Amino acid sequence: MDAEALNRLLALNLETLIEEKGLNPSRLAKDANLNHTAVRDILGGKVKNPTYRTLVNIAEAAGVDIRRITVGPDYEATGRDSAEIVDLLLQLEPSERQFLLNAAKAQIAARGSHSKPTGEDPE
């Protein structure tokens, strides 16, 4: 998942949270001690890579677990490892996040070209 896809996921998760709870984006931003347009800016894609602290403040103001915003409404059904990976990625700086994403892609590509059938021990 690249940075743009991650931002879209955050915006979608935030949008569904606001709808589910009947929240007002401006009020939610103020309750989270943010600028009154902060939530709308995330929803509209104006803010790229919101900080983890911003997301935590929004989650606390909405009365939800941070994973509700970072992973989505089904975060409890998502595997713990997957939810933890997304949550940890969001805590990194954008450049660190991109580095890890590139490393993961390279690892997958290398595995694909040198993979062995499952269950076979490496030599």
mmCIF file with all atom_site columns, C-alpha atoms in Angstrom:
data_model
loop_
_atom_site.group_PDB
_atom_site.id
_atom_site.type_symbol
_atom_site.label_atom_id
_atom_site.label_alt_id
_atom_site.label_comp_id
_atom_site.label_asym_id
_atom_site.label_entity_id
_atom_site.label_seq_id
_atom_site.pdbx_PDB_ins_code
_atom_site.Cartn_x
_atom_site.Cartn_y
_atom_site.Cartn_z
_atom_site.occupancy
_atom_site.B_iso_or_equiv
_atom_site.pdbx_formal_charge
_atom_site.auth_seq_id
_atom_site.auth_comp_id
_atom_site.auth_asym_id
_atom_site.auth_atom_id
_atom_site.pdbx_PDB_model_num
ATOM 1   C CA . MET A 1 1   ? 0.000   0.000   0.000  1.00 0.00 ? 1   MET A CA 1
ATOM 2   C CA . ASP A 1 2   ? 1.587   3.264   -1.081 1.00 0.00 ? 2   ASP A CA 1
ATOM 3   C CA . ALA A 1 3   ? 1.272   6.597   0.734  1.00 0.00 ? 3   ALA A CA 1
ATOM 4   C CA . GLU A 1 4   ? -1.586  7.783   -1.484 1.00 0.00 ? 4   GLU A CA 1
ATOM 5   C CA . ALA A 1 5   ? -3.569  4.594   -0.886 1.00 0.00 ? 5   ALA A CA 1
ATOM 6   C CA . LEU A 1 6   ? -2.935  4.891   2.837  1.00 0.00 ? 6   LEU A CA 1
ATOM 7   C CA . ASN A 1 7   ? -4.252  8.460   2.830  1.00 0.00 ? 7   ASN A CA 1
ATOM 8   C CA . ARG A 1 8   ? -7.370  7.335   0.946  1.00 0.00 ? 8   ARG A CA 1
ATOM 9   C CA . LEU A 1 9   ? -7.896  4.542   3.489  1.00 0.00 ? 9   LEU A CA 1
ATOM 10  C CA . LEU A 1 10  ? -7.625  7.005   6.380  1.00 0.00 ? 10  LEU A CA 1
ATOM 11  C CA . ALA A 1 11  ? -10.081 9.400   4.727  1.00 0.00 ? 11  ALA A CA 1
ATOM 12  C CA . LEU A 1 12  ? -12.572 6.605   3.996  1.00 0.00 ? 12  LEU A CA 1
ATOM 13  C CA . ASN A 1 13  ? -12.312 5.226   7.539  1.00 0.00 ? 13  ASN A CA 1
ATOM 14  C CA . LEU A 1 14  ? -12.763 8.704   8.981  1.00 0.00 ? 14  LEU A CA 1
ATOM 15  C CA . GLU A 1 15  ? -15.725 9.394   6.709  1.00 0.00 ? 15  GLU A CA 1
ATOM 16  C CA . THR A 1 16  ? -17.521 6.195   7.720  1.00 0.00 ? 16  THR A CA 1
ATOM 17  C CA . LEU A 1 17  ? -16.782 6.893   11.394 1.00 0.00 ? 17  LEU A CA 1
ATOM 18  C CA . ILE A 1 18  ? -18.313 10.365  11.114 1.00 0.00 ? 18  ILE A CA 1
ATOM 19  C CA . GLU A 1 19  ? -21.402 8.928   9.404  1.00 0.00 ? 19  GLU A CA 1
ATOM 20  C CA . GLU A 1 20  ? -21.797 6.076   11.915 1.00 0.00 ? 20  GLU A CA 1
ATOM 21  C CA . LYS A 1 21  ? -21.537 8.351   14.928 1.00 0.00 ? 21  LYS A CA 1
ATOM 22  C CA . GLY A 1 22  ? -23.423 11.289  13.402 1.00 0.00 ? 22  GLY A CA 1
ATOM 23  C CA . LEU A 1 23  ? -20.476 13.595  14.009 1.00 0.00 ? 23  LEU A CA 1
ATOM 24  C CA . ASN A 1 24  ? -19.766 17.004  12.545 1.00 0.00 ? 24  ASN A CA 1
ATOM 25  C CA . PRO A 1 25  ? -16.229 17.269  11.061 1.00 0.00 ? 25  PRO A CA 1
ATOM 26  C CA . SER A 1 26  ? -15.667 20.789  12.445 1.00 0.00 ? 26  SER A CA 1
ATOM 27  C CA . ARG A 1 27  ? -16.881 19.854  15.925 1.00 0.00 ? 27  ARG A CA 1
ATOM 28  C CA . LEU A 1 28  ? -14.802 16.667  15.878 1.00 0.00 ? 28  LEU A CA 1
ATOM 29  C CA . ALA A 1 29  ? -11.709 18.686  14.945 1.00 0.00 ? 29  ALA A CA 1
ATOM 30  C CA . LYS A 1 30  ? -12.331 21.165  17.754 1.00 0.00 ? 30  LYS A CA 1
ATOM 31  C CA . ASP A 1 31  ? -12.962 18.346  20.258 1.00 0.00 ? 31  ASP A CA 1
ATOM 32  C CA . ALA A 1 32  ? -9.630  16.859  19.152 1.00 0.00 ? 32  ALA A CA 1
ATOM 33  C CA . ASN A 1 33  ? -7.892  20.202  19.814 1.00 0.00 ? 33  ASN A CA 1
ATOM 34  C CA . LEU A 1 34  ? -7.190  20.691  16.115 1.00 0.00 ? 34  LEU A CA 1
ATOM 35  C CA . ASN A 1 35  ? -7.842  23.489  13.676 1.00 0.00 ? 35  ASN A CA 1
ATOM 36  C CA . HIS A 1 36  ? -11.566 23.539  12.835 1.00 0.00 ? 36  HIS A CA 1
ATOM 37  C CA . THR A 1 37  ? -10.841 22.458  9.222  1.00 0.00 ? 37  THR A CA 1
ATOM 38  C CA . ALA A 1 38  ? -8.384  19.662  10.093 1.00 0.00 ? 38  ALA A CA 1
ATOM 39  C CA . VAL A 1 39  ? -10.841 16.776  9.757  1.00 0.00 ? 39  VAL A CA 1
ATOM 40  C CA . ARG A 1 40  ? -12.304 18.180  6.529  1.00 0.00 ? 40  ARG A CA 1
ATOM 41  C CA . ASP A 1 41  ? -8.800  18.631  5.159  1.00 0.00 ? 41  ASP A CA 1
ATOM 42  C CA . ILE A 1 42  ? -8.033  14.944  5.802  1.00 0.00 ? 42  ILE A CA 1
ATOM 43  C CA . LEU A 1 43  ? -11.338 13.898  4.259  1.00 0.00 ? 43  LEU A CA 1
ATOM 44  C CA . GLY A 1 44  ? -10.722 16.040  1.189  1.00 0.00 ? 44  GLY A CA 1
ATOM 45  C CA . GLY A 1 45  ? -7.145  14.878  0.699  1.00 0.00 ? 45  GLY A CA 1
ATOM 46  C CA . LYS A 1 46  ? -5.741  18.334  1.390  1.00 0.00 ? 46  LYS A CA 1
ATOM 47  C CA . VAL A 1 47  ? -3.633  16.958  4.242  1.00 0.00 ? 47  VAL A CA 1
ATOM 48  C CA . LYS A 1 48  ? -1.151  14.363  3.077  1.00 0.00 ? 48  LYS A CA 1
ATOM 49  C CA . ASN A 1 49  ? 0.179   12.030  5.743  1.00 0.00 ? 49  ASN A CA 1
ATOM 50  C CA . PRO A 1 50  ? -1.588  13.297  8.867  1.00 0.00 ? 50  PRO A CA 1
ATOM 51  C CA . THR A 1 51  ? 0.504   12.726  11.962 1.00 0.00 ? 51  THR A CA 1
ATOM 52  C CA . TYR A 1 52  ? -0.198  9.792   14.201 1.00 0.00 ? 52  TYR A CA 1
ATOM 53  C CA . ARG A 1 53  ? -0.823  12.215  17.080 1.00 0.00 ? 53  ARG A CA 1
ATOM 54  C CA . THR A 1 54  ? -3.506  13.956  15.004 1.00 0.00 ? 54  THR A CA 1
ATOM 55  C CA . LEU A 1 55  ? -5.200  10.616  14.339 1.00 0.00 ? 55  LEU A CA 1
ATOM 56  C CA . VAL A 1 56  ? -4.981  9.653   18.017 1.00 0.00 ? 56  VAL A CA 1
ATOM 57  C CA . ASN A 1 57  ? -6.576  12.983  18.995 1.00 0.00 ? 57  ASN A CA 1
ATOM 58  C CA . ILE A 1 58  ? -9.406  12.423  16.517 1.00 0.00 ? 58  ILE A CA 1
ATOM 59  C CA . ALA A 1 59  ? -9.952  8.852   17.724 1.00 0.00 ? 59  ALA A CA 1
ATOM 60  C CA . GLU A 1 60  ? -10.039 9.955   21.355 1.00 0.00 ? 60  GLU A CA 1
ATOM 61  C CA . ALA A 1 61  ? -12.469 12.787  20.564 1.00 0.00 ? 61  ALA A CA 1
ATOM 62  C CA . ALA A 1 62  ? -14.724 10.313  18.715 1.00 0.00 ? 62  ALA A CA 1
ATOM 63  C CA . GLY A 1 63  ? -14.456 7.782   21.541 1.00 0.00 ? 63  GLY A CA 1
ATOM 64  C CA . VAL A 1 64  ? -12.981 5.006   19.414 1.00 0.00 ? 64  VAL A CA 1
ATOM 65  C CA . ASP A 1 65  ? -9.838  2.918   19.279 1.00 0.00 ? 65  ASP A CA 1
ATOM 66  C CA . ILE A 1 66  ? -7.200  4.433   16.955 1.00 0.00 ? 66  ILE A CA 1
ATOM 67  C CA . ARG A 1 67  ? -7.394  1.284   14.830 1.00 0.00 ? 67  ARG A CA 1
ATOM 68  C CA . ARG A 1 68  ? -10.945 2.271   13.869 1.00 0.00 ? 68  ARG A CA 1
ATOM 69  C CA . ILE A 1 69  ? -9.357  5.083   11.846 1.00 0.00 ? 69  ILE A CA 1
ATOM 70  C CA . THR A 1 70  ? -6.079  3.447   10.808 1.00 0.00 ? 70  THR A CA 1
ATOM 71  C CA . VAL A 1 71  ? -7.407  0.004   9.874  1.00 0.00 ? 71  VAL A CA 1
ATOM 72  C CA . GLY A 1 72  ? -11.155 0.484   9.442  1.00 0.00 ? 72  GLY A CA 1
ATOM 73  C CA . PRO A 1 73  ? -14.528 -0.461  10.883 1.00 0.00 ? 73  PRO A CA 1
ATOM 74  C CA . ASP A 1 74  ? -13.647 -4.161  10.843 1.00 0.00 ? 74  ASP A CA 1
ATOM 75  C CA . TYR A 1 75  ? -10.359 -3.697  12.663 1.00 0.00 ? 75  TYR A CA 1
ATOM 76  C CA . GLU A 1 76  ? -11.354 -6.266  15.287 1.00 0.00 ? 76  GLU A CA 1
ATOM 77  C CA . ALA A 1 77  ? -11.912 -8.896  12.594 1.00 0.00 ? 77  ALA A CA 1
ATOM 78  C CA . THR A 1 78  ? -8.651  -8.013  10.837 1.00 0.00 ? 78  THR A CA 1
ATOM 79  C CA . GLY A 1 79  ? -5.724  -10.138 11.822 1.00 0.00 ? 79  GLY A CA 1
ATOM 80  C CA . ARG A 1 80  ? -3.800  -8.683  14.730 1.00 0.00 ? 80  ARG A CA 1
ATOM 81  C CA . ASP A 1 81  ? -0.594  -8.661  12.701 1.00 0.00 ? 81  ASP A CA 1
ATOM 82  C CA . SER A 1 82  ? -2.173  -6.765  9.796  1.00 0.00 ? 82  SER A CA 1
ATOM 83  C CA . ALA A 1 83  ? -3.768  -4.195  12.088 1.00 0.00 ? 83  ALA A CA 1
ATOM 84  C CA . GLU A 1 84  ? -0.499  -3.738  13.945 1.00 0.00 ? 84  GLU A CA 1
ATOM 85  C CA . ILE A 1 85  ? 1.457   -3.250  10.717 1.00 0.00 ? 85  ILE A CA 1
ATOM 86  C CA . VAL A 1 86  ? -0.896  -0.522  9.478  1.00 0.00 ? 86  VAL A CA 1
ATOM 87  C CA . ASP A 1 87  ? -0.893  1.130   12.887 1.00 0.00 ? 87  ASP A CA 1
ATOM 88  C CA . LEU A 1 88  ? 2.915   1.088   13.079 1.00 0.00 ? 88  LEU A CA 1
ATOM 89  C CA . LEU A 1 89  ? 3.309   2.397   9.525  1.00 0.00 ? 89  LEU A CA 1
ATOM 90  C CA . LEU A 1 90  ? 1.221   5.409   10.390 1.00 0.00 ? 90  LEU A CA 1
ATOM 91  C CA . GLN A 1 91  ? 3.540   6.252   13.260 1.00 0.00 ? 91  GLN A CA 1
ATOM 92  C CA . LEU A 1 92  ? 6.500   6.604   10.901 1.00 0.00 ? 92  LEU A CA 1
ATOM 93  C CA . GLU A 1 93  ? 7.570   9.698   9.031  1.00 0.00 ? 93  GLU A CA 1
ATOM 94  C CA . PRO A 1 94  ? 6.544   9.643   5.343  1.00 0.00 ? 94  PRO A CA 1
ATOM 95  C CA . SER A 1 95  ? 10.122  9.009   4.171  1.00 0.00 ? 95  SER A CA 1
ATOM 96  C CA . GLU A 1 96  ? 10.509  6.099   6.613  1.00 0.00 ? 96  GLU A CA 1
ATOM 97  C CA . ARG A 1 97  ? 7.163   4.697   5.506  1.00 0.00 ? 97  ARG A CA 1
ATOM 98  C CA . GLN A 1 98  ? 8.197   4.877   1.836  1.00 0.00 ? 98  GLN A CA 1
ATOM 99  C CA . PHE A 1 99  ? 11.523  3.188   2.614  1.00 0.00 ? 99  PHE A CA 1
ATOM 100 C CA . LEU A 1 100 ? 9.764   0.259   4.308  1.00 0.00 ? 100 LEU A CA 1
ATOM 101 C CA . LEU A 1 101 ? 7.199   -0.030  1.534  1.00 0.00 ? 101 LEU A CA 1
ATOM 102 C CA . ASN A 1 102 ? 9.964   -0.170  -1.072 1.00 0.00 ? 102 ASN A CA 1
ATOM 103 C CA . ALA A 1 103 ? 11.848  -2.762  0.989  1.00 0.00 ? 103 ALA A CA 1
ATOM 104 C CA . ALA A 1 104 ? 8.712   -4.917  1.313  1.00 0.00 ? 104 ALA A CA 1
ATOM 105 C CA . LYS A 1 105 ? 8.070   -4.708  -2.440 1.00 0.00 ? 105 LYS A CA 1
ATOM 106 C CA . ALA A 1 106 ? 11.670  -5.705  -3.150 1.00 0.00 ? 106 ALA A CA 1
ATOM 107 C CA . GLN A 1 107 ? 11.414  -8.626  -0.721 1.00 0.00 ? 107 GLN A CA 1
ATOM 108 C CA . ILE A 1 108 ? 8.223   -9.866  -2.378 1.00 0.00 ? 108 ILE A CA 1
ATOM 109 C CA . ALA A 1 109 ? 9.729   -9.501  -5.850 1.00 0.00 ? 109 ALA A CA 1
ATOM 110 C CA . ALA A 1 110 ? 12.871  -11.390 -4.784 1.00 0.00 ? 110 ALA A CA 1
ATOM 111 C CA . ARG A 1 111 ? 10.812  -14.137 -3.180 1.00 0.00 ? 111 ARG A CA 1
ATOM 112 C CA . GLY A 1 112 ? 8.722   -14.469 -6.320 1.00 0.00 ? 112 GLY A CA 1
ATOM 113 C CA . SER A 1 113 ? 11.758  -15.024 -8.504 1.00 0.00 ? 113 SER A CA 1
ATOM 114 C CA . HIS A 1 114 ? 13.463  -17.440 -6.091 1.00 0.00 ? 114 HIS A CA 1
ATOM 115 C CA . SER A 1 115 ? 10.524  -19.080 -4.355 1.00 0.00 ? 115 SER A CA 1
ATOM 116 C CA . LYS A 1 116 ? 10.413  -22.737 -3.468 1.00 0.00 ? 116 LYS A CA 1
ATOM 117 C CA . PRO A 1 117 ? 7.270   -24.772 -2.943 1.00 0.00 ? 117 PRO A CA 1
ATOM 118 C CA . THR A 1 118 ? 5.793   -24.468 0.543  1.00 0.00 ? 118 THR A CA 1
ATOM 119 C CA . GLY A 1 119 ? 7.097   -26.905 3.087  1.00 0.00 ? 119 GLY A CA 1
ATOM 120 C CA . GLU A 1 120 ? 10.498  -27.259 1.447  1.00 0.00 ? 120 GLU A CA 1
ATOM 121 C CA . ASP A 1 121 ? 13.428  -26.402 3.688  1.00 0.00 ? 121 ASP A CA 1
ATOM 122 C CA . PRO A 1 122 ? 15.822  -23.713 2.481  1.00 0.00 ? 122 PRO A CA 1
ATOM 123 C CA . GLU A 1 123 ? 19.258  -24.976 1.528  1.00 0.00 ? 123 GLU A CA 1
#
